[in-house]
Amino acid sequence: MDKKLTGFTNIQKLDPDIIVDLKYATEDNFTGKVIYDFTTAIARTGTVYKLAEASAIVKKQGYRLKVWDAYRPVKSQKKLFEVYPDPKFVAEPNPNFSHQKGVTFDLTLTDNLGNEVEMQTGFDDFSEMAARKAPRTPEQEKNYKILNDAMLEAGFVGYENEWWDYRDSQMDEYEPLDADPNEYKIKKKVVQNTCTKSK
């Protein structure tokens, strides 16, 4: 794999239209606690390129992607596993796996204005209803298909027990790598107003 693709990249650097709402940076998650101290979503650069491709696909249909979780440090995974030690839904701490390696996204679909569309469950629903084979209403099926088709076409594979979880099909080609998402914040350009005096 090209070394240029193995580092980390802020997902909004490639596509600012992707919405970032990192649930574990807030108390709005299954633990009820803040799990990590950053609000910037990063992933391995090659994986981010694939996400940008999926985003382009859904945008053509009038939708956007909303990312709930991307790279997740091992120390954060330990916190989650302590609360819910069930590998079916919460992986054991392992720097060579999934979110901890930066090759996985938890995400959903929104309309063009950023409103979440109807899916079969909310995020981190640890019930059988979250499975990809679970029954869906016609509306939920339509929305799921738009998301799933785009992610598969872009080069991801879906985790069978969580409809929102997608992993890079090339995940095994990446070695473990640590990063601090706070170092990948996009700096906003400061526009300076210059006044010229008339002679």
PDB file of C-alpha atoms in Angstrom:
ATOM      1  CA  MET A   1       0.000   0.000   0.000  1.00  0.00           C
ATOM      2  CA  ASP A   2       1.140   3.521  -0.826  1.00  0.00           C
ATOM      3  CA  LYS A   3       2.643   5.095   2.316  1.00  0.00           C
ATOM      4  CA  LYS A   4       0.780   8.310   1.536  1.00  0.00           C
ATOM      5  CA  LEU A   5      -2.450   6.451   2.330  1.00  0.00           C
ATOM      6  CA  THR A   6      -1.386   4.928   5.652  1.00  0.00           C
ATOM      7  CA  GLY A   7      -1.319   8.086   7.763  1.00  0.00           C
ATOM      8  CA  PHE A   8      -4.339   9.873   9.230  1.00  0.00           C
ATOM      9  CA  THR A   9      -6.547  12.544   7.664  1.00  0.00           C
ATOM     10  CA  ASN A  10      -9.409  14.689   8.939  1.00  0.00           C
ATOM     11  CA  ILE A  11     -12.455  13.370   7.058  1.00  0.00           C
ATOM     12  CA  GLN A  12     -13.817  16.874   6.496  1.00  0.00           C
ATOM     13  CA  LYS A  13     -10.595  17.895   4.758  1.00  0.00           C
ATOM     14  CA  LEU A  14     -11.597  15.793   1.748  1.00  0.00           C
ATOM     15  CA  ASP A  15     -15.308  16.548   1.979  1.00  0.00           C
ATOM     16  CA  PRO A  16     -16.577  19.313   4.295  1.00  0.00           C
ATOM     17  CA  ASP A  17     -20.165  18.274   3.497  1.00  0.00           C
ATOM     18  CA  ILE A  18     -19.767  15.175   5.665  1.00  0.00           C
ATOM     19  CA  ILE A  19     -21.406  15.895   9.027  1.00  0.00           C
ATOM     20  CA  VAL A  20     -19.406  15.017  12.147  1.00  0.00           C
ATOM     21  CA  ASP A  21     -21.279  14.270  15.369  1.00  0.00           C
ATOM     22  CA  LEU A  22     -18.915  12.203  17.494  1.00  0.00           C
ATOM     23  CA  LYS A  23     -21.159  10.615  20.105  1.00  0.00           C
ATOM     24  CA  TYR A  24     -18.335   9.562  22.409  1.00  0.00           C
ATOM     25  CA  ALA A  25     -17.168  13.167  22.683  1.00  0.00           C
ATOM     26  CA  THR A  26     -20.478  13.841  24.457  1.00  0.00           C
ATOM     27  CA  GLU A  27     -22.631  12.184  27.095  1.00  0.00           C
ATOM     28  CA  ASP A  28     -25.109  11.211  24.368  1.00  0.00           C
ATOM     29  CA  ASN A  29     -23.970   7.585  24.121  1.00  0.00           C
ATOM     30  CA  PHE A  30     -24.717   4.281  25.814  1.00  0.00           C
ATOM     31  CA  THR A  31     -22.285   4.960  28.681  1.00  0.00           C
ATOM     32  CA  GLY A  32     -23.762   8.368  29.525  1.00  0.00           C
ATOM     33  CA  LYS A  33     -20.182   9.645  29.845  1.00  0.00           C
ATOM     34  CA  VAL A  34     -17.696  11.577  27.722  1.00  0.00           C
ATOM     35  CA  ILE A  35     -15.280   8.933  26.428  1.00  0.00           C
ATOM     36  CA  TYR A  36     -12.736  10.979  24.497  1.00  0.00           C
ATOM     37  CA  ASP A  37     -11.467  14.549  24.481  1.00  0.00           C
ATOM     38  CA  PHE A  38     -11.757  15.491  20.805  1.00  0.00           C
ATOM     39  CA  THR A  39     -14.446  16.412  18.306  1.00  0.00           C
ATOM     40  CA  THR A  40     -12.425  15.920  15.123  1.00  0.00           C
ATOM     41  CA  ALA A  41     -13.100  12.765  13.096  1.00  0.00           C
ATOM     42  CA  ILE A  42      -9.996  11.202  11.576  1.00  0.00           C
ATOM     43  CA  ALA A  43      -9.222   7.906   9.871  1.00  0.00           C
ATOM     44  CA  ARG A  44      -6.473   6.388   7.762  1.00  0.00           C
ATOM     45  CA  THR A  45      -6.019   8.461   4.628  1.00  0.00           C
ATOM     46  CA  GLY A  46      -6.889   5.633   2.230  1.00  0.00           C
ATOM     47  CA  THR A  47     -10.060   4.956   4.209  1.00  0.00           C
ATOM     48  CA  VAL A  48     -11.000   8.639   4.147  1.00  0.00           C
ATOM     49  CA  TYR A  49     -10.701   8.713   0.365  1.00  0.00           C
ATOM     50  CA  LYS A  50     -13.211   5.869   0.231  1.00  0.00           C
ATOM     51  CA  LEU A  51     -15.561   7.729   2.572  1.00  0.00           C
ATOM     52  CA  ALA A  52     -15.365  10.798   0.328  1.00  0.00           C
ATOM     53  CA  GLU A  53     -16.338   8.580  -2.599  1.00  0.00           C
ATOM     54  CA  ALA A  54     -19.353   7.247  -0.690  1.00  0.00           C
ATOM     55  CA  SER A  55     -20.296  10.808   0.227  1.00  0.00           C
ATOM     56  CA  ALA A  56     -20.207  11.841  -3.428  1.00  0.00           C
ATOM     57  CA  ILE A  57     -22.525   8.956  -4.291  1.00  0.00           C
ATOM     58  CA  VAL A  58     -25.196   9.866  -1.729  1.00  0.00           C
ATOM     59  CA  LYS A  59     -24.934  13.603  -2.451  1.00  0.00           C
ATOM     60  CA  LYS A  60     -25.929  12.938  -6.047  1.00  0.00           C
ATOM     61  CA  GLN A  61     -29.152  11.509  -4.617  1.00  0.00           C
ATOM     62  CA  GLY A  62     -29.799  14.466  -2.314  1.00  0.00           C
ATOM     63  CA  TYR A  63     -28.364  13.032   0.904  1.00  0.00           C
ATOM     64  CA  ARG A  64     -25.344  13.457   3.149  1.00  0.00           C
ATOM     65  CA  LEU A  65     -23.308  11.227   5.431  1.00  0.00           C
ATOM     66  CA  LYS A  66     -23.223  11.788   9.182  1.00  0.00           C
ATOM     67  CA  VAL A  67     -20.331  10.217  11.097  1.00  0.00           C
ATOM     68  CA  TRP A  68     -20.890   9.204  14.719  1.00  0.00           C
ATOM     69  CA  ASP A  69     -17.491   7.630  15.297  1.00  0.00           C
ATOM     70  CA  ALA A  70     -14.238   7.222  13.370  1.00  0.00           C
ATOM     71  CA  TYR A  71     -10.745   6.637  14.825  1.00  0.00           C
ATOM     72  CA  ARG A  72     -11.068   5.654  18.461  1.00  0.00           C
ATOM     73  CA  PRO A  73      -7.939   5.474  20.653  1.00  0.00           C
ATOM     74  CA  VAL A  74      -7.261   2.214  22.507  1.00  0.00           C
ATOM     75  CA  LYS A  75      -7.650   3.978  25.864  1.00  0.00           C
ATOM     76  CA  SER A  76     -11.164   5.015  24.817  1.00  0.00           C
ATOM     77  CA  GLN A  77     -11.967   1.458  23.753  1.00  0.00           C
ATOM     78  CA  LYS A  78     -10.949   0.271  27.221  1.00  0.00           C
ATOM     79  CA  LYS A  79     -13.498   2.644  28.760  1.00  0.00           C
ATOM     80  CA  LEU A  80     -16.267   1.314  26.502  1.00  0.00           C
ATOM     81  CA  PHE A  81     -15.376  -2.315  27.131  1.00  0.00           C
ATOM     82  CA  GLU A  82     -15.368  -1.774  30.897  1.00  0.00           C
ATOM     83  CA  VAL A  83     -18.958  -0.560  30.668  1.00  0.00           C
ATOM     84  CA  TYR A  84     -20.191  -3.173  28.166  1.00  0.00           C
ATOM     85  CA  PRO A  85     -17.801  -6.162  27.861  1.00  0.00           C
ATOM     86  CA  ASP A  86     -19.688  -7.931  25.076  1.00  0.00           C
ATOM     87  CA  PRO A  87     -17.481  -8.455  21.971  1.00  0.00           C
ATOM     88  CA  LYS A  88     -20.603  -8.788  19.808  1.00  0.00           C
ATOM     89  CA  PHE A  89     -21.212  -5.067  20.186  1.00  0.00           C
ATOM     90  CA  VAL A  90     -18.099  -3.638  21.896  1.00  0.00           C
ATOM     91  CA  ALA A  91     -14.742  -4.959  20.758  1.00  0.00           C
ATOM     92  CA  GLU A  92     -11.980  -5.755  23.216  1.00  0.00           C
ATOM     93  CA  PRO A  93      -9.142  -3.204  23.323  1.00  0.00           C
ATOM     94  CA  ASN A  94      -6.803  -4.071  20.443  1.00  0.00           C
ATOM     95  CA  PRO A  95      -4.683  -1.539  18.497  1.00  0.00           C
ATOM     96  CA  ASN A  96      -4.865  -3.756  15.407  1.00  0.00           C
ATOM     97  CA  PHE A  97      -8.651  -3.749  15.133  1.00  0.00           C
ATOM     98  CA  SER A  98     -11.386  -1.654  13.574  1.00  0.00           C
ATOM     99  CA  HIS A  99     -11.933   1.819  15.061  1.00  0.00           C
ATOM    100  CA  GLN A 100      -8.704   1.572  17.043  1.00  0.00           C
ATOM    101  CA  LYS A 101      -6.744   1.217  13.816  1.00  0.00           C
ATOM    102  CA  GLY A 102      -8.682   4.011  12.112  1.00  0.00           C
ATOM    103  CA  VAL A 103     -10.299   1.943   9.353  1.00  0.00           C
ATOM    104  CA  THR A 104     -13.933   1.941  10.501  1.00  0.00           C
ATOM    105  CA  PHE A 105     -16.807   4.405  10.589  1.00  0.00           C
ATOM    106  CA  ASP A 106     -20.090   4.430  12.466  1.00  0.00           C
ATOM    107  CA  LEU A 107     -22.406   6.558  10.388  1.00  0.00           C
ATOM    108  CA  THR A 108     -25.880   7.246   9.097  1.00  0.00           C
ATOM    109  CA  LEU A 109     -27.674   9.112   6.342  1.00  0.00           C
ATOM    110  CA  THR A 110     -29.228  12.583   6.484  1.00  0.00           C
ATOM    111  CA  ASP A 111     -31.201  14.699   4.077  1.00  0.00           C
ATOM    112  CA  ASN A 112     -29.496  17.597   2.331  1.00  0.00           C
ATOM    113  CA  LEU A 113     -30.175  19.874   5.332  1.00  0.00           C
ATOM    114  CA  GLY A 114     -28.541  17.492   7.795  1.00  0.00           C
ATOM    115  CA  ASN A 115     -31.670  15.938   9.305  1.00  0.00           C
ATOM    116  CA  GLU A 116     -31.232  12.243  10.023  1.00  0.00           C
ATOM    117  CA  VAL A 117     -33.451   9.992   7.927  1.00  0.00           C
ATOM    118  CA  GLU A 118     -35.380   7.101   9.450  1.00  0.00           C
ATOM    119  CA  MET A 119     -33.337   3.967  10.105  1.00  0.00           C
ATOM    120  CA  GLN A 120     -34.259   0.723  11.866  1.00  0.00           C
ATOM    121  CA  THR A 121     -32.715   1.804  15.198  1.00  0.00           C
ATOM    122  CA  GLY A 122     -30.721   4.616  16.690  1.00  0.00           C
ATOM    123  CA  PHE A 123     -26.962   4.479  17.233  1.00  0.00           C
ATOM    124  CA  ASP A 124     -25.515   1.851  19.613  1.00  0.00           C
ATOM    125  CA  ASP A 125     -28.761  -0.095  19.920  1.00  0.00           C
ATOM    126  CA  PHE A 126     -27.482  -3.397  21.295  1.00  0.00           C
ATOM    127  CA  SER A 127     -30.520  -5.410  20.293  1.00  0.00           C
ATOM    128  CA  GLU A 128     -31.313  -7.810  17.473  1.00  0.00           C
ATOM    129  CA  MET A 129     -33.098  -4.945  15.703  1.00  0.00           C
ATOM    130  CA  ALA A 130     -29.709  -3.396  14.905  1.00  0.00           C
ATOM    131  CA  ALA A 131     -28.627  -6.349  12.768  1.00  0.00           C
ATOM    132  CA  ARG A 132     -28.473  -5.964   9.010  1.00  0.00           C
ATOM    133  CA  LYS A 133     -30.876  -8.886   8.599  1.00  0.00           C
ATOM    134  CA  ALA A 134     -33.457  -7.353  10.972  1.00  0.00           C
ATOM    135  CA  PRO A 135     -36.844  -6.387   9.495  1.00  0.00           C
ATOM    136  CA  ARG A 136     -37.246  -2.832   8.213  1.00  0.00           C
ATOM    137  CA  THR A 137     -40.201  -0.740   7.115  1.00  0.00           C
ATOM    138  CA  PRO A 138     -40.264   0.260   3.417  1.00  0.00           C
ATOM    139  CA  GLU A 139     -38.953   3.731   4.322  1.00  0.00           C
ATOM    140  CA  GLN A 140     -36.183   2.308   6.497  1.00  0.00           C
ATOM    141  CA  GLU A 141     -35.264  -0.165   3.769  1.00  0.00           C
ATOM    142  CA  LYS A 142     -35.027   2.599   1.161  1.00  0.00           C
ATOM    143  CA  ASN A 143     -32.755   4.698   3.375  1.00  0.00           C
ATOM    144  CA  TYR A 144     -30.623   1.733   4.427  1.00  0.00           C
ATOM    145  CA  LYS A 145     -30.145   0.684   0.803  1.00  0.00           C
ATOM    146  CA  ILE A 146     -28.971   4.156  -0.234  1.00  0.00           C
ATOM    147  CA  LEU A 147     -26.390   4.174   2.564  1.00  0.00           C
ATOM    148  CA  ASN A 148     -25.336   0.546   2.186  1.00  0.00           C
ATOM    149  CA  ASP A 149     -25.031   0.630  -1.602  1.00  0.00           C
ATOM    150  CA  ALA A 150     -22.848   3.744  -1.454  1.00  0.00           C
ATOM    151  CA  MET A 151     -20.549   2.335   1.227  1.00  0.00           C
ATOM    152  CA  LEU A 152     -20.133  -1.005  -0.533  1.00  0.00           C
ATOM    153  CA  GLU A 153     -19.450   0.687  -3.862  1.00  0.00           C
ATOM    154  CA  ALA A 154     -16.798   2.871  -2.225  1.00  0.00           C
ATOM    155  CA  GLY A 155     -14.952  -0.135  -0.817  1.00  0.00           C
ATOM    156  CA  PHE A 156     -16.375  -0.840   2.637  1.00  0.00           C
ATOM    157  CA  VAL A 157     -17.887  -3.936   4.229  1.00  0.00           C
ATOM    158  CA  GLY A 158     -20.717  -3.802   6.755  1.00  0.00           C
ATOM    159  CA  TYR A 159     -20.645  -5.445  10.186  1.00  0.00           C
ATOM    160  CA  GLU A 160     -23.554  -7.892  10.398  1.00  0.00           C
ATOM    161  CA  ASN A 161     -24.739  -6.936  13.907  1.00  0.00           C
ATOM    162  CA  GLU A 162     -24.699  -3.137  13.478  1.00  0.00           C
ATOM    163  CA  TRP A 163     -26.232  -1.492  10.427  1.00  0.00           C
ATOM    164  CA  TRP A 164     -24.214   1.715  11.034  1.00  0.00           C
ATOM    165  CA  ASP A 165     -20.758   0.036  11.187  1.00  0.00           C
ATOM    166  CA  TYR A 166     -18.612  -0.035   8.024  1.00  0.00           C
ATOM    167  CA  ARG A 167     -15.017  -1.203   7.764  1.00  0.00           C
ATOM    168  CA  ASP A 168     -12.496  -0.601   5.001  1.00  0.00           C
ATOM    169  CA  SER A 169     -12.255  -3.722   2.838  1.00  0.00           C
ATOM    170  CA  GLN A 170      -8.460  -3.218   2.895  1.00  0.00           C
ATOM    171  CA  MET A 171      -8.302  -2.921   6.695  1.00  0.00           C
ATOM    172  CA  ASP A 172      -5.831  -5.788   7.038  1.00  0.00           C
ATOM    173  CA  GLU A 173      -3.288  -3.902   4.927  1.00  0.00           C
ATOM    174  CA  TYR A 174      -2.910  -1.235   7.616  1.00  0.00           C
ATOM    175  CA  GLU A 175      -0.575  -1.592  10.596  1.00  0.00           C
ATOM    176  CA  PRO A 176      -1.630  -0.247  14.015  1.00  0.00           C
ATOM    177  CA  LEU A 177      -0.955   3.463  14.428  1.00  0.00           C
ATOM    178  CA  ASP A 178      -1.717   5.921  17.226  1.00  0.00           C
ATOM    179  CA  ALA A 179      -2.830   9.494  16.633  1.00  0.00           C
ATOM    180  CA  ASP A 180      -4.218  12.516  18.449  1.00  0.00           C
ATOM    181  CA  PRO A 181      -7.287  13.780  16.546  1.00  0.00           C
ATOM    182  CA  ASN A 182      -6.829  17.211  18.123  1.00  0.00           C
ATOM    183  CA  GLU A 183      -3.724  17.639  15.952  1.00  0.00           C
ATOM    184  CA  TYR A 184      -5.851  17.294  12.804  1.00  0.00           C
ATOM    185  CA  LYS A 185      -8.252  20.172  13.358  1.00  0.00           C
ATOM    186  CA  ILE A 186      -8.877  22.233  10.244  1.00  0.00           C
ATOM    187  CA  LYS A 187      -7.712  25.765  10.855  1.00  0.00           C
ATOM    188  CA  LYS A 188     -10.255  28.332   9.803  1.00  0.00           C
ATOM    189  CA  LYS A 189      -8.951  31.088   7.597  1.00  0.00           C
ATOM    190  CA  VAL A 190      -9.097  34.527   9.165  1.00  0.00           C
ATOM    191  CA  VAL A 191     -10.314  37.148   6.745  1.00  0.00           C
ATOM    192  CA  GLN A 192      -8.747  40.507   7.440  1.00  0.00           C
ATOM    193  CA  ASN A 193     -10.559  43.663   6.480  1.00  0.00           C
ATOM    194  CA  THR A 194      -8.182  46.174   4.967  1.00  0.00           C
ATOM    195  CA  CYS A 195      -9.265  49.748   4.530  1.00  0.00           C
ATOM    196  CA  THR A 196      -7.472  51.954   2.047  1.00  0.00           C
ATOM    197  CA  LYS A 197      -7.577  55.643   2.644  1.00  0.00           C
ATOM    198  CA  SER A 198      -8.527  57.776  -0.296  1.00  0.00           C
ATOM    199  CA  LYS A 199      -6.027  60.466  -1.189  1.00  0.00           C
TER     200      LYS A 199
END
